[in-house]
Every structure is written in C-alpha cells, then in structure tokens.
Tab-separated table of C-alpha atoms and ligand atoms in Angstrom:
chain	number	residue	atom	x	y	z
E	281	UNK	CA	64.629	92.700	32.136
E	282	UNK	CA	62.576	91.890	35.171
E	283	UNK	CA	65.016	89.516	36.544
E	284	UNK	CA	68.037	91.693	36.486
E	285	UNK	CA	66.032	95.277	37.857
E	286	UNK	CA	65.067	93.016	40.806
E	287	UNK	CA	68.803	91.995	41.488
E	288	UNK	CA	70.487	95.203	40.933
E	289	UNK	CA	67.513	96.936	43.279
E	290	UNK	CA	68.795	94.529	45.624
E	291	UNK	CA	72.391	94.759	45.103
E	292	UNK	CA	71.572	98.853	45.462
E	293	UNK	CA	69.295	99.181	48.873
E	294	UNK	CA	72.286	96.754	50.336
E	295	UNK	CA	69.688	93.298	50.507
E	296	UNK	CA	72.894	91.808	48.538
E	297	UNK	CA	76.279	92.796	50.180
E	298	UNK	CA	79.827	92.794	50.008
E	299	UNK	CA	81.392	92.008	46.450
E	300	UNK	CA	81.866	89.062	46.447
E	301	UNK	CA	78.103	88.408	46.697
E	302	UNK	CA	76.663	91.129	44.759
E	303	UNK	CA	78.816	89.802	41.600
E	304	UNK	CA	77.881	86.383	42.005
E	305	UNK	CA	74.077	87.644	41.765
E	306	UNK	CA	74.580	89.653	39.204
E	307	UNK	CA	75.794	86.351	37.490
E	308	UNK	CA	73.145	84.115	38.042
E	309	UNK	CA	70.404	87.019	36.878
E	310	UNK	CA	72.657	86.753	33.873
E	311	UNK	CA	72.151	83.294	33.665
E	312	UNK	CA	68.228	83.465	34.206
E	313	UNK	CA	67.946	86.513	31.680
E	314	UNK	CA	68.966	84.631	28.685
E	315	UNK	CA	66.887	81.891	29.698
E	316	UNK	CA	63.970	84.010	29.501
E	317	UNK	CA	65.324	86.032	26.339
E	318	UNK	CA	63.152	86.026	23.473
E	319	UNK	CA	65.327	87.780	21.204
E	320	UNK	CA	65.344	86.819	17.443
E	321	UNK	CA	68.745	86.665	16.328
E	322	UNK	CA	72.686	87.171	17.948
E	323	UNK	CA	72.540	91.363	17.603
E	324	UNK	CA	69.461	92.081	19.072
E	325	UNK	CA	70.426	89.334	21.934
E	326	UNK	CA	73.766	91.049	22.797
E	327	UNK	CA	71.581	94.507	22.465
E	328	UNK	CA	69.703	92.958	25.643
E	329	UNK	CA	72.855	91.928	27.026
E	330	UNK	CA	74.316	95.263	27.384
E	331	UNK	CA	71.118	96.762	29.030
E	332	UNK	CA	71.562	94.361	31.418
E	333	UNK	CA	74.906	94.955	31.981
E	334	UNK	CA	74.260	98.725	32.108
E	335	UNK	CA	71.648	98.188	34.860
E	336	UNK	CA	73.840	95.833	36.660
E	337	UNK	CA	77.088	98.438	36.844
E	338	UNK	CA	75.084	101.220	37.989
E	339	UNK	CA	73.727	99.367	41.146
E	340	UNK	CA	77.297	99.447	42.180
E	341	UNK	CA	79.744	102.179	41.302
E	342	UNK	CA	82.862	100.593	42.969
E	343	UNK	CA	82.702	96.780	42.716
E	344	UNK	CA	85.082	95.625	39.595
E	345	UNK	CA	84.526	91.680	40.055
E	346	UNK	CA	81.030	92.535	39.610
E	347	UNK	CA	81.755	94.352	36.344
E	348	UNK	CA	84.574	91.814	35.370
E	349	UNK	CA	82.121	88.916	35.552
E	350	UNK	CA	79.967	90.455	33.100
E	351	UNK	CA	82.118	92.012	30.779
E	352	UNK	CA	83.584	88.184	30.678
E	353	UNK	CA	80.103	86.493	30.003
E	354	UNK	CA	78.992	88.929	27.607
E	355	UNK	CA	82.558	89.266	25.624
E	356	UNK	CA	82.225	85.405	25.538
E	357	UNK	CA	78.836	85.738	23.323
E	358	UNK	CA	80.346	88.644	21.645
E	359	UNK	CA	83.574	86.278	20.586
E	360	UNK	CA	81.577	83.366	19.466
E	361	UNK	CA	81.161	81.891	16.407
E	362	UNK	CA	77.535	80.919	16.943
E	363	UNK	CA	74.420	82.661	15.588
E	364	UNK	CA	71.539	80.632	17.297
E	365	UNK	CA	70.129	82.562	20.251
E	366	UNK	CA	69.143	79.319	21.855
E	367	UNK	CA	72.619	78.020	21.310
E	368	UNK	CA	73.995	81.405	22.555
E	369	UNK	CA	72.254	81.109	25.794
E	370	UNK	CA	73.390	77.578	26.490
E	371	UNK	CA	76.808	79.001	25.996
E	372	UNK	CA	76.249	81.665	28.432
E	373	UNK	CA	75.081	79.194	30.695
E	374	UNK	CA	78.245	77.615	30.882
E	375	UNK	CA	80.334	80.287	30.658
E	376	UNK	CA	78.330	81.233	33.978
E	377	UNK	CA	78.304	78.085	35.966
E	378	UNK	CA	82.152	77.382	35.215
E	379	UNK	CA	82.727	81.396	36.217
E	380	UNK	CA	81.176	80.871	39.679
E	381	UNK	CA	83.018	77.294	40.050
E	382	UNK	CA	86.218	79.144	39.737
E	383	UNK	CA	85.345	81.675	41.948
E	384	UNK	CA	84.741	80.058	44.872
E	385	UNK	CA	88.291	77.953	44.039
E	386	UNK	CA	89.638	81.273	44.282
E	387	UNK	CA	88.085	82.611	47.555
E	388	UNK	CA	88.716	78.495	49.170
E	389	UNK	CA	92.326	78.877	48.367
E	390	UNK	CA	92.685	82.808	49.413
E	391	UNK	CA	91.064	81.905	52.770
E	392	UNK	CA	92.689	78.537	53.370
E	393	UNK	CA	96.493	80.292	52.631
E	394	UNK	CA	95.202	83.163	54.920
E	395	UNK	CA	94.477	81.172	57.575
E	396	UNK	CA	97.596	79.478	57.928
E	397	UNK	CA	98.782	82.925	58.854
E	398	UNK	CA	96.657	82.338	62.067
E	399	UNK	CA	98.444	80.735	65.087
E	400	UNK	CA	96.865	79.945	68.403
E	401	UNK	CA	96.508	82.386	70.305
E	402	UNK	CA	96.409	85.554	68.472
E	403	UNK	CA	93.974	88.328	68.220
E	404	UNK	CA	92.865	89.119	65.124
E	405	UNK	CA	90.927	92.099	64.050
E	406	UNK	CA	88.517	92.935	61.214
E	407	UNK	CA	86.571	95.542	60.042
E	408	UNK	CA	82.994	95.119	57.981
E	409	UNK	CA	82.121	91.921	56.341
E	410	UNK	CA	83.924	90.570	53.811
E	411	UNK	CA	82.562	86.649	53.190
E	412	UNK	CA	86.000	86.306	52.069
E	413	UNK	CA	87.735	87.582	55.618
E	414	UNK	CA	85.148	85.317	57.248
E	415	UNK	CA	86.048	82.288	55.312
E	416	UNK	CA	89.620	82.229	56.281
E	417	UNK	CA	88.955	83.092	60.074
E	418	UNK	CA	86.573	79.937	60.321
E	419	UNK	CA	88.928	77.942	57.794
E	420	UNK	CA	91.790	78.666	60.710
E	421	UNK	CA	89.015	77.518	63.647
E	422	UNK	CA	88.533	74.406	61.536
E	423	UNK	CA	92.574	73.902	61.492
E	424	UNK	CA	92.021	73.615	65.417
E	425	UNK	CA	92.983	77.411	66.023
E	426	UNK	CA	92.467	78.930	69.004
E	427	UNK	CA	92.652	82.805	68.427
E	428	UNK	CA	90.542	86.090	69.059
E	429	UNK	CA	88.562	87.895	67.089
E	430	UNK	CA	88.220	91.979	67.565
E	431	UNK	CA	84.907	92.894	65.147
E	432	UNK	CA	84.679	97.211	64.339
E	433	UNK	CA	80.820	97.966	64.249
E	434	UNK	CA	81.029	99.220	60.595
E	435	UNK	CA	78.698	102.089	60.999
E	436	UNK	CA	76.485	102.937	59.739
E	437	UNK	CA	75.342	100.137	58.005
E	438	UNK	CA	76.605	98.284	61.261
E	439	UNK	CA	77.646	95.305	58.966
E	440	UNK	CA	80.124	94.327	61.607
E	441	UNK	CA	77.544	92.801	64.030
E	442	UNK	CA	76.563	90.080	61.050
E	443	UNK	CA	80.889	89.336	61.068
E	444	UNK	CA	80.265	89.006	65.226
E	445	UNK	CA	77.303	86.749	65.298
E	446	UNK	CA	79.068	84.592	62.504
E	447	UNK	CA	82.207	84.386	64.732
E	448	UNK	CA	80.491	83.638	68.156
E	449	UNK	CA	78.102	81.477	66.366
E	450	UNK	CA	81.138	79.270	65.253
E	451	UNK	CA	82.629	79.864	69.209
E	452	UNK	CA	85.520	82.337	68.375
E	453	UNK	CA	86.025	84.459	71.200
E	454	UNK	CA	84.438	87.711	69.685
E	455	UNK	CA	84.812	91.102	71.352
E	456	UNK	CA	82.590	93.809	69.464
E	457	UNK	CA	83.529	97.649	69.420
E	458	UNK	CA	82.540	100.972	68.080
E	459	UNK	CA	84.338	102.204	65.173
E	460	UNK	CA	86.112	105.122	67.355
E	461	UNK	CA	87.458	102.660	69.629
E	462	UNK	CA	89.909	101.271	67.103
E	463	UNK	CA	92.955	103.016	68.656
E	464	UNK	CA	92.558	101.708	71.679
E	465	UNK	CA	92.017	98.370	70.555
E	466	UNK	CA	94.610	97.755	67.565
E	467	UNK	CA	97.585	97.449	69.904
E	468	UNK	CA	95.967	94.172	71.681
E	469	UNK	CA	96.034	92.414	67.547
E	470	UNK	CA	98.144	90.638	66.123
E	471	UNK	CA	97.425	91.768	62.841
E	472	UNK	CA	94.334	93.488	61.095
E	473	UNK	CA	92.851	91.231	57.890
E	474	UNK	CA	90.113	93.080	55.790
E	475	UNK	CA	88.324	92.286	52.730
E	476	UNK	CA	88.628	94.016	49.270
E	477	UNK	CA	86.286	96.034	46.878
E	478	UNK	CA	88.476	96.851	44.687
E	479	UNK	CA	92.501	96.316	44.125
E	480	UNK	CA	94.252	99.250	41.783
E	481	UNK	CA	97.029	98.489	39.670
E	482	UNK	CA	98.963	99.836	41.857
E	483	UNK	CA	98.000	97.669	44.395
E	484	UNK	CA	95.806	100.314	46.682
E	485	UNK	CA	92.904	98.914	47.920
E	486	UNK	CA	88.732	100.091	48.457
E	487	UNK	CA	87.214	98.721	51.052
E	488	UNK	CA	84.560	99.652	53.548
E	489	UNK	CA	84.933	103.252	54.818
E	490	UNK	CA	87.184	103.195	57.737
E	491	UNK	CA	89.832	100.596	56.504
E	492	UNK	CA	92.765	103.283	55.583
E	493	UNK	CA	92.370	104.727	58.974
E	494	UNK	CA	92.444	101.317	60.297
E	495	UNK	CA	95.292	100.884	57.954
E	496	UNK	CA	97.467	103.715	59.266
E	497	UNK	CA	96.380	103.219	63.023
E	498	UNK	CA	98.367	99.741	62.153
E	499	UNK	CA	101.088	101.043	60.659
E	500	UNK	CA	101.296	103.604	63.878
E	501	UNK	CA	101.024	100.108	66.005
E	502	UNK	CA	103.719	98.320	64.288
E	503	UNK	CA	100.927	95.753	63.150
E	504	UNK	CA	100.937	93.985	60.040
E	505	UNK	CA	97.912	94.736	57.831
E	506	UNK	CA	96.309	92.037	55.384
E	507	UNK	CA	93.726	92.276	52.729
E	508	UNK	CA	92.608	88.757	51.692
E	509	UNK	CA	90.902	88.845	48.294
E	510	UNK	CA	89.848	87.152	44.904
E	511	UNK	CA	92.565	88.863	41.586
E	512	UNK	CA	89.576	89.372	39.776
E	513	UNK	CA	88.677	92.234	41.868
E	514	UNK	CA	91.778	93.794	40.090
E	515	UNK	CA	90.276	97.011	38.727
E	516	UNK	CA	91.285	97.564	35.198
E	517	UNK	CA	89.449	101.126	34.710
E	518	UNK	CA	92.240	102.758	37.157
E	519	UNK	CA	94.909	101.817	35.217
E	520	UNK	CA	96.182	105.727	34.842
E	521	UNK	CA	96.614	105.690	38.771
E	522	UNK	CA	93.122	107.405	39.348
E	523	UNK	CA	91.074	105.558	42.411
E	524	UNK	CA	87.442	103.989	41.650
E	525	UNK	CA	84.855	106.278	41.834
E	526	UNK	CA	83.435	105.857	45.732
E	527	UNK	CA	80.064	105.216	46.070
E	528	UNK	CA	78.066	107.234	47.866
E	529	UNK	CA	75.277	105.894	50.018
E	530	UNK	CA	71.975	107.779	51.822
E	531	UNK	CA	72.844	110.702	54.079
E	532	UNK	CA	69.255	109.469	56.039
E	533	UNK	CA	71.489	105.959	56.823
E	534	UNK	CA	74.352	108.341	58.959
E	535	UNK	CA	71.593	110.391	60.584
E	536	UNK	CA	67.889	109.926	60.184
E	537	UNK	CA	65.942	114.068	59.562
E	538	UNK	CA	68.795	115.795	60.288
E	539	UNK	CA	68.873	119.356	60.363
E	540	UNK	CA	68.724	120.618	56.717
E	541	UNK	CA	71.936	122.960	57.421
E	542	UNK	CA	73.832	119.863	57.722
E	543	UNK	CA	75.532	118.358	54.760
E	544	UNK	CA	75.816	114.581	55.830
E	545	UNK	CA	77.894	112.806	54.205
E	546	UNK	CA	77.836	109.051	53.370
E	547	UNK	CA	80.315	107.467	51.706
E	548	UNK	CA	80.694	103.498	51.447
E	549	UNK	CA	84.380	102.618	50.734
E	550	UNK	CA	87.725	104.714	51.268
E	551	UNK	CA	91.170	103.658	49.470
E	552	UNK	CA	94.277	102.260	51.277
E	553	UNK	CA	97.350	103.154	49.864
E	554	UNK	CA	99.920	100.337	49.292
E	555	UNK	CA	102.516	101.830	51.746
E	556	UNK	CA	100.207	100.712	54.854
E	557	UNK	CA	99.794	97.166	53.626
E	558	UNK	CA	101.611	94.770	54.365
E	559	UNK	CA	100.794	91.986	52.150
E	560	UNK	CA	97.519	90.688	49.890
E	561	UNK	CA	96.479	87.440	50.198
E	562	UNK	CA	94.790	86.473	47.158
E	563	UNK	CA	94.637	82.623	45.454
E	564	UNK	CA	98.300	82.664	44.112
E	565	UNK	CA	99.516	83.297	47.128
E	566	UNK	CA	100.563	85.661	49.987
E	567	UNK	CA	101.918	88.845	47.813
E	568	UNK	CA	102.922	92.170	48.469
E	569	UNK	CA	100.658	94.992	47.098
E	570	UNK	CA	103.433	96.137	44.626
E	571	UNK	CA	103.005	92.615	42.689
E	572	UNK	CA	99.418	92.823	42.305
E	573	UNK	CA	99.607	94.002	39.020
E	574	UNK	CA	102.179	91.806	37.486
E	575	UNK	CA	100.590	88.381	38.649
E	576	UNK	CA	96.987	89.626	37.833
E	577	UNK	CA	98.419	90.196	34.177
E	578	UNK	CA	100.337	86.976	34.681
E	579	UNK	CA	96.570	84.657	35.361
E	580	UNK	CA	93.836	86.944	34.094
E	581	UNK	CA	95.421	88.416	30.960
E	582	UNK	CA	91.657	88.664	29.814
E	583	UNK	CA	91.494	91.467	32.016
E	584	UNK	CA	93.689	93.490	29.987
E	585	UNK	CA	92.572	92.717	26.128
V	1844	RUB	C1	81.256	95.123	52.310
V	1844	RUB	C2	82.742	95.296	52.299
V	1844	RUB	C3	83.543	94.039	52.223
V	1844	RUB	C4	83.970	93.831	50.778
V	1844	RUB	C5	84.579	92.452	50.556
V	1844	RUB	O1	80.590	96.344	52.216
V	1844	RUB	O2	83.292	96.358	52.303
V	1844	RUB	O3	84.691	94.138	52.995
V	1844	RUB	O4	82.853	93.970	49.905
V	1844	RUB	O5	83.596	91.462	50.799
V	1844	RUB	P1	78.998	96.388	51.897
V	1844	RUB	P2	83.718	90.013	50.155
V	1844	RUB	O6	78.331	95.539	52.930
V	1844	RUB	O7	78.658	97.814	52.015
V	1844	RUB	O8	78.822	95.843	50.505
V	1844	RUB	O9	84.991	89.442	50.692
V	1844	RUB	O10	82.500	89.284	50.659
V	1844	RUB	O11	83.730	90.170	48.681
C-alpha cells in the first residue's frame, strides 16, 4: 500500500495540485499497486483495491475526477469475468493507460475550443492554476494570439505566481495582482476563464476559493465568465442539489502562530452558482451551465449506473 500512501500524502500536503493532476496520480499509483499486488485470488484483490481507493478519496475531499477515475478502474475489475489476479492486473493496466489517453483528448479539445474564444488583443484574467486554463491560454498564443493575461495571487497557497511564470515564460504579457485588487482590475478583461474542481448537476461550479467572488465581481462588470473543464469532473454525489463537501486546508498556511483567540479559517475551494456563469467549456463544446447535466448523462452514462 506503500505506493498509494506516498501519492495521496502528496496529493494531501499540496506536492500534487489542481485536479486534474492529483487524479491522474492517483491513477498511475493504481496502476503500480496491482503490479506489486500479491493477492491470491479476485476477492481479496478487489479487498486491496478498495483500501486504496479509500486512502486515495480521503487525500482530497472535493476532487470528483479523482474519485471518478477510480471508481471506473476498480468497477472495471469488479465487472469482469476474469478470476486470475495476474490477468486482473493486466486488465487494470489497460483500463488505466486508455483512461489517461482519453483524458488528455478531453483537456486538448476543452483548451483548443477555449482558445478560439481568444482574439488579439484582449485581456484575459484567471485566478489559481488550473493546467487546464493554462492549456488553452498557450493553445491561443500558439494560434498567433496576441492578448493579456491578468494572474490573481491565489493566496494563500499563492498558486497564481506558478500560472504567471508559465505565462511570461511562454511571453504573454502577464500582469500579477493581489487577490483584493480584483475589483479594480476586472473592468480592464475581457472575460474571466477559471478552472474547475468540481461541476454539480446543476451546473455550479468548486473551484479555488475566491472564484464566486470573482464570479459576481464579473457579473457586476458586465464580463462574461468561463470555466473550461474536463465532464468527468461532473460530481455525481450532489445529485440532491447539496454542494461538495469543501476542503479545508491548515489555518498555519493563512497565518503562521497566530494568536490562539483567533479562529483562522482556511478553506480551499468556494462554489459558483450557475447564474454568474456564463458558459462551460468542456470537450463537447462551449455549453451553458444549465446543460451540464444532460450532455454529461448524454457521454459518460457510466457516471450514473
Ligand atoms: C487548484 C485549482 C484549479 C483546479 C483545476 O487548486 O483550484 O483551478 O484544480 O485545475 P489546488 P486543473 O492547487 O489547491 O489544487 O484544470 O489542472 O484540473
């Protein structure tokens, strides 16, 4: 169990971010597990499975493609015919390497639709750092784009300096600010793109703390606001309109011995409502939040059995 303790410490003390990431880890420790698996026979192989999966899921309370991509490996063990162990893990194997494969088609295509929104000259501004966001920003400097990029400081984390450096690494014009300086910055974008944790049924969307104020500061602006993200961070467990459980992350990372009186507070995701977003751009498309539902059902119907 080695193997997967290591990733989900990582996944945990932030080493592995964003969700995109942290599931695609959690994936390949899959994949090493059952190579190293010396169970006997199919039960006591699944048995290890699901401690695994346990171990993964509570690394991360509010990352659904994470849990998806397990739940679809192991289900696929679960659901076959085969006894042999051996045979089992070749399967998973697979089942693993074609999961990624199709994962990254899905991210290339949601980043190379968003970045068609892009036209020269705009100002574009993000918040965090979504390797999905990223992806279509440099996918749109590739296209011979010349825009702006506004980058929020993501405290306190502060995972929106790794977004700057990536975007003045790969010369976009990259102006940095603090968090509180949104306001005064929002009305010089053209629109706001962000990543996703997690999208609900009802097409709200987690993301890093601070999106659904940077969500209704748009709205306030008149500015469109875009999520770009994979379907399979649809999150089936909030099907009854309740929100993902938020995460909540070390006090000591917002403010280092603070007075004990003080009840810091650290959570690592907030939830957009669908009313302040404009539009989702995910692999099928450019799609308004209200749809999310029906053409997640309509592609990943395994979600749902
Ligand atoms: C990262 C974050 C990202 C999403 C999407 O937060 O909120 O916007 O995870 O990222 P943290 P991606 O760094 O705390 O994990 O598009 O890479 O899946």
């Amino acid at each position: 169990m080695e193997v997967i303790s290591v990733v989900a410490d990582k996944i945990r003390c932030l080493e592995i971010k964003g969700a995109r990431n942290a599931a695609v880890e959690a994936v390949k420790a899959l994949q090493e597990f059952a190579q190293q698996s010396r169970a006997e026979d199919k039960t006591k192989f699944l048995e290890e499975l699901t401690q695994a999966q346990q171990l993964l899921f509570n690394s991360r309370e509010t990352e659904p493609l994470l849990r998806n991509a397990v739940y679809y490996l192991i289900g696929q063990i679960r659901q076959s015919s085969i006894k042999n162990v051996s045979e089992l893990c070749t399967l998973l194997n697979m089942r693993a390497t074609h999961f990624l494969g199709e994962l990254d088609v899905s991210r290339n295509c949601a980043a190379e639709i968003g970045a068609k929104c892009i036209q020269n000259g705009m100002t574009i501004f993000t918040h965090c750092h979504s390797s999905t966001a990223i992806l279509m920003l440099l996918k749109a400097k590739q296209d011979g784009k010349n825009f702006k990029v506004i980058c929020t400081e993501t405290r306190p984390a502060l995972q929106g300096r790794l977004t700057a450096c990536e975007m003045a690494e790969n010369s976009i014009d990259t102006t940095f600010i603090v968090d509180s300086a949104s306001r005064a910055f929002i009305s010089k974008a053209d629109f706001i793109i962000v990543g996703a944790d997690a999208i609900t049924p009802k097409g709200n969307v987690v993301n890093k703390i601070g999106t659904s104020g940077l969500a209704v500061l748009a709205y306030d602006a008149h500015k469109p606001f875009y999520v770009v993200s994979e379907l399979l961070k649809f999150d089936t467990t909030t099907h009854y309109n309740e929100f993902e459980n938020v995460e909540q992350r070390n006090p000591a990372d917002v403010w280092k011995d603070a007075p004990q009186k003080i009840a810091v507070q650290n959570p690592a995701f907030d939830v957009t409502p669908c009313r302040y977003i404009t539009n989702i751009i995910c692999e099928k498309g450019v799609i308004s939040p209200q749809k999310i539902f029906e053409i997640t059902h309509q592609f990943y119907s395994w979600l749902f059995t």
